[in-house]
Tab-separated table of C-alpha atoms in Angstrom:
chain	number	residue	atom	x	y	z
T	183	SER	CA	0.000	0.000	0.000
T	184	GLN	CA	1.016	3.590	-0.531
T	185	THR	CA	2.200	5.781	2.313
T	186	ILE	CA	3.241	9.402	2.493
T	187	HIS	CA	5.693	10.762	5.033
T	188	GLN	CA	6.107	14.391	5.931
T	189	TRP	CA	8.457	15.950	8.440
T	190	PRO	CA	8.923	17.638	10.771
T	191	ALA	CA	5.510	17.626	12.442
T	192	THR	CA	6.030	21.017	14.043
T	193	LEU	CA	8.556	23.748	13.452
T	194	VAL	CA	9.178	27.110	15.062
T	195	GLN	CA	11.398	29.451	13.062
T	196	PRO	CA	12.453	33.084	13.395
T	197	VAL	CA	11.579	35.616	10.723
T	198	GLY	CA	14.223	35.681	8.012
T	199	SER	CA	15.432	32.146	8.571
T	200	PRO	CA	15.480	29.493	5.812
T	201	LEU	CA	13.028	26.619	5.518
T	202	SER	CA	13.148	23.101	4.188
T	203	LEU	CA	10.203	20.718	4.495
T	204	GLU	CA	10.436	17.249	3.034
T	205	CYS	CA	7.821	14.808	1.796
T	206	THR	CA	8.314	11.279	0.499
T	207	VAL	CA	5.887	8.758	-0.917
T	208	GLU	CA	6.267	4.991	-0.821
T	209	GLY	CA	4.525	2.213	-2.695
T	210	THR	CA	3.857	3.985	-5.971
T	211	SER	CA	5.767	5.259	-8.979
T	212	ASN	CA	5.588	8.620	-10.752
T	213	PRO	CA	2.959	10.112	-8.474
T	214	ASN	CA	1.634	13.634	-8.815
T	215	LEU	CA	2.852	15.574	-5.768
T	216	TYR	CA	1.377	18.673	-4.173
T	217	TRP	CA	2.170	21.236	-1.487
T	218	TYR	CA	-0.724	23.026	0.209
T	219	ARG	CA	-0.893	25.601	2.970
T	220	GLN	CA	-3.802	25.983	5.360
T	221	ALA	CA	-3.963	29.121	7.471
T	222	ALA	CA	-5.762	28.835	10.812
T	223	GLY	CA	-9.498	28.356	10.253
T	224	ARG	CA	-9.127	28.639	6.508
T	225	GLY	CA	-9.320	26.397	3.449
T	226	LEU	CA	-6.515	24.710	1.555
T	227	GLN	CA	-4.354	26.813	-0.730
T	228	LEU	CA	-2.416	24.981	-3.430
T	229	LEU	CA	1.180	26.208	-3.515
T	230	PHE	CA	2.987	23.871	-5.906
T	231	TYR	CA	2.381	20.683	-7.811
T	232	SER	CA	4.598	18.342	-9.773
T	233	VAL	CA	3.787	15.680	-12.344
T	234	GLY	CA	7.356	14.418	-12.636
T	235	ILE	CA	10.986	14.809	-11.592
T	236	GLY	CA	12.154	18.380	-12.048
T	237	GLN	CA	8.695	19.553	-13.140
T	238	ILE	CA	7.218	22.156	-10.788
T	239	SER	CA	4.148	24.309	-11.293
T	240	SER	CA	3.577	27.258	-8.978
T	241	GLU	CA	0.075	28.422	-8.193
T	242	VAL	CA	0.840	31.309	-5.867
T	243	PRO	CA	3.775	33.736	-6.314
T	244	GLN	CA	5.584	34.096	-3.016
T	245	ASN	CA	8.905	33.596	-1.327
T	246	LEU	CA	8.526	29.812	-1.309
T	247	SER	CA	9.935	27.367	-3.823
T	248	ALA	CA	9.595	23.647	-4.427
T	249	SER	CA	11.821	20.973	-5.888
T	250	ARG	CA	11.427	17.341	-6.871
T	251	PRO	CA	14.902	15.826	-6.942
T	252	GLN	CA	13.624	12.245	-7.016
T	253	ASP	CA	10.463	10.554	-8.262
T	254	ARG	CA	8.903	10.237	-4.813
T	255	GLN	CA	10.484	13.181	-3.002
T	256	PHE	CA	9.067	16.680	-2.846
T	257	ILE	CA	10.738	19.530	-0.987
T	258	LEU	CA	9.350	22.928	0.006
T	259	SER	CA	11.904	25.644	0.667
T	260	SER	CA	12.336	29.276	1.500
T	261	LYS	CA	15.457	31.412	1.753
T	262	LYS	CA	13.864	33.922	4.149
T	263	LEU	CA	10.690	33.251	6.045
T	264	LEU	CA	8.052	35.928	6.591
T	265	LEU	CA	5.523	36.149	9.414
T	266	SER	CA	2.810	35.457	6.838
T	267	ASP	CA	4.376	32.064	6.083
T	268	SER	CA	2.953	30.647	9.304
T	269	GLY	CA	0.445	27.878	8.759
T	270	PHE	CA	-0.207	24.194	8.357
T	271	TYR	CA	1.737	22.786	5.395
T	272	LEU	CA	0.414	19.670	3.774
T	273	CYS	CA	1.976	17.412	1.196
T	274	ALA	CA	-0.273	15.197	-0.919
T	275	TRP	CA	0.035	12.667	-3.714
T	276	SER	CA	-2.265	11.277	-6.373
T	277	ALA	CA	-1.870	8.642	-9.063
T	278	MET	CA	-3.208	11.017	-11.716
T	279	SER	CA	-4.504	14.576	-11.712
T	280	ASN	CA	-8.179	13.585	-11.589
T	281	GLN	CA	-7.681	10.893	-8.965
T	282	PRO	CA	-8.094	11.345	-5.191
T	283	GLN	CA	-5.302	13.111	-3.392
T	284	HIS	CA	-3.927	11.602	-0.199
T	285	PHE	CA	-2.377	13.805	2.428
T	286	GLY	CA	0.561	13.466	4.766
T	287	ASP	CA	0.249	14.349	8.435
T	288	GLY	CA	1.324	17.937	7.817
T	289	THR	CA	3.855	20.349	9.308
T	290	ARG	CA	2.676	23.098	11.621
T	291	LEU	CA	4.993	26.061	11.029
T	292	SER	CA	5.104	29.000	13.402
T	293	ILE	CA	7.158	32.070	12.582
T	294	LEU	CA	8.322	34.235	15.481
N	95	GLN	CA	-16.555	34.448	-6.988
N	96	LYS	CA	-15.462	31.338	-5.146
N	97	GLU	CA	-15.216	28.278	-7.392
N	98	VAL	CA	-16.287	25.797	-4.720
N	99	GLU	CA	-18.626	27.002	-1.987
N	100	GLN	CA	-19.643	25.420	1.287
N	101	ASN	CA	-21.545	26.770	4.250
N	102	SER	CA	-18.939	27.180	6.971
N	103	GLY	CA	-21.373	26.108	9.697
N	104	PRO	CA	-21.257	24.914	12.335
N	105	LEU	CA	-23.921	22.391	11.414
N	106	SER	CA	-25.226	20.859	14.607
N	107	VAL	CA	-27.108	17.547	14.574
N	108	PRO	CA	-28.109	15.178	17.385
N	109	GLU	CA	-26.508	11.775	17.642
N	110	GLY	CA	-28.245	9.240	15.408
N	111	ALA	CA	-29.608	11.846	12.984
N	112	ILE	CA	-28.726	12.339	9.329
N	113	ALA	CA	-26.209	15.089	8.626
N	114	SER	CA	-26.480	16.711	5.208
N	115	LEU	CA	-23.495	18.651	3.895
N	116	ASN	CA	-23.742	20.609	0.671
N	117	CYS	CA	-21.285	21.990	-1.838
N	118	THR	CA	-21.794	24.022	-5.019
N	119	TYR	CA	-19.279	24.611	-7.768
N	120	SER	CA	-19.091	27.143	-10.551
N	121	ASP	CA	-17.329	25.343	-13.399
N	122	ARG	CA	-19.600	23.148	-15.513
N	123	GLY	CA	-16.529	21.358	-16.865
N	124	SER	CA	-15.802	19.796	-13.480
N	125	GLN	CA	-15.355	16.046	-13.699
N	126	SER	CA	-14.443	14.573	-10.334
N	127	PHE	CA	-15.723	15.318	-6.865
N	128	PHE	CA	-14.273	14.430	-3.489
N	129	TRP	CA	-15.231	14.685	0.156
N	130	TYR	CA	-12.578	14.906	2.874
N	131	ARG	CA	-12.919	14.872	6.638
N	132	GLN	CA	-10.513	16.946	8.704
N	133	TYR	CA	-10.344	16.661	12.457
N	134	SER	CA	-9.044	19.692	14.313
N	135	GLY	CA	-5.270	19.884	14.017
N	136	LYS	CA	-5.070	16.933	11.633
N	137	SER	CA	-4.671	16.519	7.903
N	138	PRO	CA	-7.623	15.874	5.548
N	139	GLU	CA	-8.709	12.285	5.089
N	140	LEU	CA	-10.510	11.106	1.944
N	141	ILE	CA	-14.027	9.820	2.647
N	142	MET	CA	-15.725	9.518	-0.721
N	143	PHE	CA	-15.296	10.345	-4.360
N	144	ILE	CA	-17.925	10.461	-7.096
N	145	TYR	CA	-17.646	10.929	-10.842
N	146	SER	CA	-21.172	10.296	-12.187
N	147	ASN	CA	-24.561	11.830	-11.524
N	148	GLY	CA	-26.570	10.107	-8.840
N	149	ASP	CA	-25.816	8.553	-5.487
N	150	LYS	CA	-22.842	6.589	-4.256
N	151	GLU	CA	-23.041	4.809	-0.916
N	152	ASP	CA	-20.247	3.605	1.345
N	153	GLY	CA	-21.340	2.458	4.779
N	154	ARG	CA	-22.970	5.362	6.596
N	155	PHE	CA	-21.875	7.831	3.922
N	156	THR	CA	-23.691	8.717	0.699
N	157	ALA	CA	-22.355	11.151	-1.874
N	158	GLN	CA	-24.862	12.729	-4.233
N	159	LEU	CA	-23.922	14.495	-7.459
N	160	ASN	CA	-26.121	16.662	-9.665
N	161	LYS	CA	-24.061	18.108	-12.498
N	162	ALA	CA	-26.999	19.979	-14.035
N	163	SER	CA	-27.494	21.921	-10.805
N	164	GLN	CA	-23.756	21.972	-10.050
N	165	TYR	CA	-23.938	20.643	-6.549
N	166	VAL	CA	-22.564	17.703	-4.652
N	167	SER	CA	-23.654	16.641	-1.200
N	168	LEU	CA	-22.585	14.259	1.517
N	169	LEU	CA	-25.088	12.512	3.759
N	170	ILE	CA	-23.970	10.914	6.992
N	171	ARG	CA	-26.508	8.496	8.446
N	172	ASP	CA	-26.660	7.592	12.133
N	173	SER	CA	-24.308	10.462	12.969
N	174	GLN	CA	-21.882	9.826	15.822
N	175	PRO	CA	-19.972	12.285	18.021
N	176	SER	CA	-16.822	10.937	16.347
N	177	ASP	CA	-18.125	12.387	13.051
N	178	SER	CA	-17.633	15.882	14.474
N	179	ALA	CA	-15.076	17.455	12.155
N	180	THR	CA	-14.730	19.828	9.236
N	181	TYR	CA	-15.804	18.359	5.903
N	182	LEU	CA	-14.061	19.629	2.790
N	183	CYS	CA	-15.533	19.401	-0.684
N	184	ALA	CA	-13.034	19.274	-3.552
N	185	VAL	CA	-13.718	19.536	-7.270
N	186	TYR	CA	-11.423	18.593	-10.143
N	187	ASN	CA	-11.574	20.452	-13.407
N	188	ASN	CA	-9.884	18.995	-16.486
N	189	ALA	CA	-9.184	22.378	-18.048
N	190	GLY	CA	-7.409	23.704	-15.001
N	191	ASN	CA	-5.856	20.334	-14.217
N	192	MET	CA	-6.178	20.977	-10.518
N	193	LEU	CA	-8.266	20.217	-7.495
N	194	THR	CA	-10.103	23.155	-5.915
N	195	PHE	CA	-11.187	22.913	-2.288
N	196	GLY	CA	-14.115	24.577	-0.635
N	197	GLY	CA	-13.651	26.288	2.707
N	198	GLY	CA	-15.223	23.386	4.583
N	199	THR	CA	-18.291	22.858	6.765
N	200	ARG	CA	-17.830	22.252	10.463
N	201	LEU	CA	-20.101	19.478	11.715
N	202	MET	CA	-20.945	19.024	15.379
N	203	VAL	CA	-22.753	15.864	16.478
N	204	LYS	CA	-24.213	16.248	19.951
N	205	PRO	CA	-24.593	13.166	22.190
């Protein structure tokens, strides 16, 4: 069966510090991968998605970036965090674009 | 205009009752429809998906899709306190090649 791992579970970072969140999927090949952000009490905002290694589509211009160095690895990064980057970051995978997406446990990021 | 709309709630139902959650979408080209449950502080969990008009049942859950009226609903029979959560509707559109989520409806099942 397929599993998705996301870490760390919680993270507290100062403003201006860098960020690296990692997500890996097991049990499937060439998945579509997604990064979402959910602000407190709000809906899901799609940040990035990838349909293959090295292929990244950005939905929201911001100071975040994503990379997919391996088939089942998706990384979310920032060089300098802003206060507005606080939120619940979720990684998800799907077999195809129109198939259900399955979420990791998420990373709760607080910026001080 | 929001592409996928849900009443934010809270929707309060007594234990054992039927909870009815509704979702409307704006794009007639939408093809696939999903319901997720999200407990407070947790990630969304897929409950149901539906692709064709009509009803789809899975245990206590029934998804209903009406493409002509552009709405999809989720019925939860014999509601339990453990069903208390936020329910997210998500709609896939081929043209945009992405899944759009509604803001979610908070359900409270009272013992």
